[in-house]
Amino acid sequence: MAASTSHKGKIKEVEELKQELERCRKENEALQLMVEVMTSRYNNLQTYIQEREQRTQVTVANKASQVFVKADAKDKSLVVKDGYQWRKYGQKVTKDNPSPRAYYRCSMAPECPVKKKVQRCMKEKSFVVATYEGIHSHPPNGSPRQPSSSPNRLATGFMPDVPSQDKDKTPFSLELNLSGSNQETRRPPPQHVPENYDSIEHRSIEEYVASLAKDPNFTVALAAAIAGSITDLAKSTRQ
DNA sequence: CGTATTTGACCCGCGC
DNA sequence: GCGCGGGTCAAATACG
């Protein structure tokens, strides 16, 4: 009867494997559903943001946006990888911060009016603060010094961002739009968005991050970002 | 040699 | 008017 028990054992093993397979299949389905829901939400958010940007492009053109970038405290270069090419045209030591402030102009297109100021955060030396002014008249990461061939690009404008290929190089970045008081067309800023740079400087980053985590809007945006990453990952694994 | 960066000089707005 | 501070210019320098 040894052959019979061995046969039964094999059958049991197969059953167990089948169950395991079924369990994995269900888990996979659940995950796929989750990814689909998150992708859908992400797309909705993207569409919403694009519509808003188009509606407020005139006011946005005059607003500065600040980006916090995590950088090595020992690294003095103040380089912020944001997908654009910048030409340094000045450096100043300001009164309120011992670290020098660097002034850059966008060099990807000669007519591009965008400028940025980069300065190491006084309290958190592992962060640098980049302040962007204006809207790019060309796409990011294009061929250098090539003016945009499409005039429609001028109307839409390009806000500073961190392109996917540079995300690995930039451990952390956080974009803030410095909204003025006369912006009826824009949603009122959430509690965690400070009015100006000074208010960021005078609070600790940890405190700021903690307040971010409590904000439901930020949680939604974070979920969307994660969904985007998952979608990208799923695409790359399929290839 | 062409291009990018550095850095002191200069300009301009603001407060006193 | 003067001084101060932030922003920009431009000659000198560095670099590939």
CSV table of C-alpha atoms (C1' of nucleotides) in Angstrom, one decimal:
chain,number,residue,atom,x,y,z
A,1,MET,CA,0.0,0.0,0.0
A,2,ALA,CA,3.1,2.2,0.0
A,3,ALA,CA,2.4,3.2,-3.7
A,4,SER,CA,-1.2,4.2,-2.8
A,5,THR,CA,-0.2,6.5,0.0
A,6,SER,CA,2.5,8.1,-2.1
A,7,HIS,CA,-0.2,8.6,-4.8
A,8,LYS,CA,-2.6,10.2,-2.3
A,9,GLY,CA,0.2,12.4,-1.0
A,10,LYS,CA,0.9,13.6,-4.5
A,11,ILE,CA,-2.8,14.4,-5.0
A,12,LYS,CA,-2.8,16.3,-1.8
A,13,GLU,CA,0.2,18.2,-2.8
A,14,VAL,CA,-1.4,19.1,-6.1
A,15,GLU,CA,-4.5,20.3,-4.3
A,16,GLU,CA,-2.5,22.5,-2.1
A,17,LEU,CA,-0.7,23.9,-5.0
A,18,LYS,CA,-4.0,24.6,-6.7
A,19,GLN,CA,-5.3,26.3,-3.6
A,20,GLU,CA,-2.1,28.4,-3.4
A,21,LEU,CA,-2.4,29.3,-7.1
A,22,GLU,CA,-6.0,30.3,-6.6
A,23,ARG,CA,-5.1,32.4,-3.6
A,24,CYS,CA,-2.4,34.1,-5.6
A,25,ARG,CA,-4.8,34.7,-8.5
A,26,LYS,CA,-7.3,36.4,-6.2
A,27,GLU,CA,-4.6,38.5,-4.6
A,28,ASN,CA,-3.4,39.5,-8.1
A,29,GLU,CA,-7.0,40.4,-9.1
A,30,ALA,CA,-7.4,42.5,-6.0
A,31,LEU,CA,-4.1,44.3,-6.6
A,32,GLN,CA,-5.0,44.9,-10.2
A,33,LEU,CA,-8.3,46.4,-9.1
A,34,MET,CA,-6.5,48.6,-6.6
A,35,VAL,CA,-4.0,49.8,-9.3
A,36,GLU,CA,-6.9,50.5,-11.7
A,37,VAL,CA,-8.7,52.6,-9.1
A,38,MET,CA,-5.6,54.5,-8.1
A,39,THR,CA,-4.7,55.1,-11.8
A,40,SER,CA,-8.2,56.4,-12.4
A,41,ARG,CA,-8.0,58.7,-9.5
A,42,TYR,CA,-4.5,59.8,-10.6
A,43,ASN,CA,-5.8,60.6,-14.1
A,44,ASN,CA,-8.7,62.5,-12.7
A,45,LEU,CA,-6.4,64.6,-10.6
A,46,GLN,CA,-4.0,65.2,-13.5
A,47,THR,CA,-6.9,66.4,-15.7
A,48,TYR,CA,-8.1,68.6,-12.9
A,49,ILE,CA,-4.6,70.1,-12.4
A,50,GLN,CA,-4.2,70.7,-16.1
A,51,GLU,CA,-7.6,72.5,-16.4
A,52,ARG,CA,-6.7,74.7,-13.4
A,53,GLU,CA,-3.3,75.5,-14.8
A,54,GLN,CA,-4.8,76.5,-18.2
A,55,ARG,CA,-7.4,78.7,-16.4
A,56,THR,CA,-4.9,80.4,-14.2
A,57,GLN,CA,-1.9,80.6,-16.5
A,58,VAL,CA,-1.9,84.4,-16.6
A,59,THR,CA,-1.8,84.8,-12.8
A,60,VAL,CA,0.5,81.8,-12.4
A,61,ALA,CA,3.0,83.4,-14.7
A,62,ASN,CA,3.8,86.1,-12.1
A,63,LYS,CA,4.0,83.7,-9.2
A,64,ALA,CA,7.0,82.1,-7.8
A,65,SER,CA,7.1,78.5,-6.8
A,66,GLN,CA,9.4,77.1,-4.2
A,67,VAL,CA,10.9,73.6,-4.2
A,68,PHE,CA,12.6,72.0,-1.3
A,69,VAL,CA,15.2,69.5,-2.4
A,70,LYS,CA,17.1,67.2,-0.1
A,71,ALA,CA,20.8,67.5,-0.8
A,72,ASP,CA,24.0,66.5,0.9
A,73,ALA,CA,24.9,69.0,3.6
A,74,LYS,CA,28.5,68.7,2.5
A,75,ASP,CA,27.7,69.4,-1.1
A,76,LYS,CA,28.2,73.1,-1.8
A,77,SER,CA,27.2,72.9,-5.5
A,78,LEU,CA,23.5,73.8,-4.9
A,79,VAL,CA,22.6,71.8,-8.0
A,80,VAL,CA,18.9,71.0,-8.3
A,81,LYS,CA,18.0,68.4,-10.8
A,82,ASP,CA,14.7,69.6,-12.3
A,83,GLY,CA,14.9,68.7,-15.9
A,84,TYR,CA,16.0,72.0,-17.2
A,85,GLN,CA,19.4,73.5,-18.0
A,86,TRP,CA,20.4,76.5,-16.0
A,87,ARG,CA,23.1,79.1,-16.4
A,88,LYS,CA,24.4,80.7,-13.3
A,89,TYR,CA,24.7,84.5,-13.6
A,90,GLY,CA,25.3,85.6,-10.0
A,91,GLN,CA,25.8,84.7,-6.4
A,92,LYS,CA,25.1,86.7,-3.3
A,93,VAL,CA,25.4,86.3,0.4
A,94,THR,CA,22.1,87.5,1.9
A,95,LYS,CA,21.7,89.0,5.3
A,96,ASP,CA,19.2,86.4,6.7
A,97,ASN,CA,21.2,83.3,5.6
A,98,PRO,CA,24.9,82.7,5.8
A,99,SER,CA,24.8,80.3,2.8
A,100,PRO,CA,25.2,82.1,-0.5
A,101,ARG,CA,22.2,82.4,-2.8
A,102,ALA,CA,22.9,81.4,-6.4
A,103,TYR,CA,21.0,83.0,-9.3
A,104,TYR,CA,20.2,80.9,-12.4
A,105,ARG,CA,18.6,81.6,-15.8
A,106,CYS,CA,17.1,78.9,-18.0
A,107,SER,CA,19.6,78.2,-20.8
A,108,MET,CA,17.6,75.7,-22.7
A,109,ALA,CA,16.0,78.4,-24.8
A,110,PRO,CA,17.5,81.9,-25.3
A,111,GLU,CA,14.1,83.5,-25.0
A,112,CYS,CA,13.0,81.6,-21.9
A,113,PRO,CA,12.3,84.1,-19.2
A,114,VAL,CA,12.5,81.6,-16.3
A,115,LYS,CA,14.9,82.3,-13.4
A,116,LYS,CA,15.6,80.5,-10.2
A,117,LYS,CA,17.3,81.2,-7.0
A,118,VAL,CA,18.9,78.4,-5.0
A,119,GLN,CA,19.9,78.7,-1.4
A,120,ARG,CA,20.7,76.2,1.3
A,121,CYS,CA,18.1,76.1,4.0
A,122,MET,CA,19.4,77.9,7.1
A,123,LYS,CA,17.8,75.6,9.7
A,124,GLU,CA,18.0,72.3,7.8
A,125,LYS,CA,21.3,72.2,6.0
A,126,SER,CA,20.5,69.0,4.2
A,127,PHE,CA,17.8,70.9,2.2
A,128,VAL,CA,18.2,73.5,-0.5
A,129,VAL,CA,15.4,75.8,-1.5
A,130,ALA,CA,14.9,76.6,-5.2
A,131,THR,CA,12.6,79.5,-6.0
A,132,TYR,CA,11.3,79.5,-9.6
A,133,GLU,CA,10.0,82.6,-11.3
A,134,GLY,CA,8.2,82.6,-14.6
A,135,ILE,CA,7.0,79.8,-16.9
A,136,HIS,CA,9.2,77.9,-19.4
A,137,SER,CA,8.5,78.6,-23.0
A,138,HIS,CA,9.7,75.1,-23.9
A,139,PRO,CA,9.4,71.5,-22.7
A,140,PRO,CA,11.9,70.2,-20.1
A,141,ASN,CA,14.8,67.9,-21.1
A,142,GLY,CA,14.6,69.1,-24.7
A,143,SER,CA,17.7,69.6,-26.8
A,144,PRO,CA,19.7,72.4,-25.3
A,145,ARG,CA,19.4,75.9,-26.8
A,146,GLN,CA,16.6,74.8,-29.1
A,147,PRO,CA,13.6,77.2,-29.0
A,148,SER,CA,10.2,75.6,-28.9
A,149,SER,CA,8.9,74.7,-32.4
A,150,SER,CA,5.3,74.7,-31.3
A,151,PRO,CA,3.8,78.2,-30.5
A,152,ASN,CA,1.0,76.5,-28.5
A,153,ARG,CA,3.6,75.4,-26.0
A,154,LEU,CA,4.1,79.1,-25.1
A,155,ALA,CA,0.4,79.4,-24.2
A,156,THR,CA,0.4,76.4,-21.9
A,157,GLY,CA,3.7,77.0,-20.1
A,158,PHE,CA,5.7,74.5,-18.2
A,159,MET,CA,5.9,74.5,-14.5
A,160,PRO,CA,9.0,73.3,-12.8
A,161,ASP,CA,8.9,69.6,-12.1
A,162,VAL,CA,11.1,66.6,-11.5
A,163,PRO,CA,11.2,64.4,-14.6
A,164,SER,CA,11.0,60.6,-14.0
A,165,GLN,CA,14.5,60.0,-15.2
A,166,ASP,CA,15.9,62.3,-12.5
A,167,LYS,CA,13.8,61.0,-9.6
A,168,ASP,CA,16.4,58.5,-8.7
A,169,LYS,CA,19.0,61.2,-8.4
A,170,THR,CA,16.8,63.5,-6.3
A,171,PRO,CA,16.1,61.7,-3.0
A,172,PHE,CA,13.4,64.1,-2.0
A,173,SER,CA,11.7,67.2,-3.4
A,174,LEU,CA,8.6,69.1,-2.5
A,175,GLU,CA,7.1,71.8,-4.6
A,176,LEU,CA,5.2,74.7,-3.1
A,177,ASN,CA,3.3,77.4,-5.0
A,178,LEU,CA,3.7,80.7,-3.4
A,179,SER,CA,0.2,82.0,-3.7
A,180,GLY,CA,-0.6,85.6,-3.4
A,181,SER,CA,-3.5,87.1,-1.5
A,182,ASN,CA,-5.4,88.2,-4.6
A,183,GLN,CA,-5.9,84.8,-6.2
A,184,GLU,CA,-9.6,84.2,-6.4
A,185,THR,CA,-9.3,81.7,-9.2
A,186,ARG,CA,-7.1,79.3,-7.1
A,187,ARG,CA,-8.2,77.1,-4.3
A,188,PRO,CA,-7.4,78.6,-1.0
A,189,PRO,CA,-4.1,77.2,0.2
A,190,PRO,CA,-4.3,74.3,2.7
A,191,GLN,CA,-3.1,75.0,6.2
A,192,HIS,CA,0.3,73.5,5.7
A,193,VAL,CA,1.2,75.8,2.8
A,194,PRO,CA,3.1,78.7,4.2
A,195,GLU,CA,2.6,82.2,3.0
A,196,ASN,CA,6.3,82.8,2.3
A,197,TYR,CA,9.8,81.4,2.6
A,198,ASP,CA,10.4,82.9,6.0
A,199,SER,CA,7.6,81.0,7.7
A,200,ILE,CA,9.1,77.8,6.3
A,201,GLU,CA,12.5,78.7,7.6
A,202,HIS,CA,11.3,79.4,11.1
A,203,ARG,CA,9.7,76.0,11.5
A,204,SER,CA,11.5,72.8,11.5
A,205,ILE,CA,11.1,70.5,8.5
A,206,GLU,CA,9.9,67.7,10.8
A,207,GLU,CA,7.1,69.8,12.0
A,208,TYR,CA,6.2,70.8,8.5
A,209,VAL,CA,6.2,67.1,7.3
A,210,ALA,CA,4.1,66.1,10.3
A,211,SER,CA,1.5,68.7,9.3
A,212,LEU,CA,1.6,67.5,5.7
A,213,ALA,CA,0.9,64.0,6.8
A,214,LYS,CA,-2.3,65.1,8.5
A,215,ASP,CA,-3.6,66.9,5.5
A,216,PRO,CA,-6.1,64.8,3.5
A,217,ASN,CA,-5.3,66.6,0.2
A,218,PHE,CA,-1.7,65.7,0.6
A,219,THR,CA,-2.6,62.1,1.4
A,220,VAL,CA,-4.7,61.9,-1.8
A,221,ALA,CA,-1.8,63.5,-3.9
A,222,LEU,CA,0.6,61.0,-2.3
A,223,ALA,CA,-1.6,58.1,-3.2
A,224,ALA,CA,-1.9,59.4,-6.7
A,225,ALA,CA,1.9,59.6,-6.9
A,226,ILE,CA,2.3,56.1,-5.6
A,227,ALA,CA,-0.3,54.9,-8.1
A,228,GLY,CA,1.7,56.5,-10.9
A,229,SER,CA,4.8,54.7,-9.7
A,230,ILE,CA,3.0,51.4,-9.5
A,231,THR,CA,1.6,51.9,-13.0
A,232,ASP,CA,5.1,52.7,-14.3
A,233,LEU,CA,6.5,49.6,-12.6
A,234,ALA,CA,3.7,47.4,-14.0
A,235,LYS,CA,4.4,48.7,-17.5
A,236,SER,CA,8.2,48.1,-17.1
A,237,THR,CA,7.7,44.6,-15.8
A,238,ARG,CA,5.4,43.7,-18.7
A,239,GLN,CA,8.1,44.6,-21.2
B,1,DC,C1',38.4,78.1,-28.9
B,2,DG,C1',33.7,78.2,-27.3
B,3,DT,C1',31.0,77.9,-23.3
B,4,DA,C1',30.1,78.0,-18.4
B,5,DT,C1',31.3,79.9,-13.9
B,6,DT,C1',33.1,83.2,-10.7
B,7,DT,C1',33.0,87.5,-8.5
B,8,DG,C1',33.4,92.4,-7.8
B,9,DA,C1',31.0,96.4,-9.6
B,10,DC,C1',26.9,98.5,-10.5
B,11,DC,C1',21.9,99.5,-10.4
B,12,DC,C1',17.6,100.1,-8.2
B,13,DG,C1',14.0,100.1,-4.7
B,14,DC,C1',13.0,100.9,0.0
B,15,DG,C1',13.2,102.8,4.6
B,16,DC,C1',14.9,106.3,7.5
C,1,DG,C1',19.9,112.4,0.3
C,2,DC,C1',22.0,108.4,2.2
C,3,DG,C1',22.8,103.7,3.4
C,4,DC,C1',21.5,99.1,2.9
C,5,DG,C1',20.3,94.9,0.7
C,6,DG,C1',18.8,92.2,-3.2
C,7,DG,C1',19.4,91.4,-8.0
C,8,DT,C1',22.0,91.8,-12.4
C,9,DC,C1',25.9,92.7,-15.4
C,10,DA,C1',30.1,91.8,-17.4
C,11,DA,C1',35.1,91.0,-17.4
C,12,DA,C1',38.2,87.6,-15.9
C,13,DT,C1',38.9,82.9,-15.3
C,14,DA,C1',38.3,77.9,-15.7
C,15,DC,C1',37.2,74.0,-18.2
C,16,DG,C1',36.4,70.5,-21.8
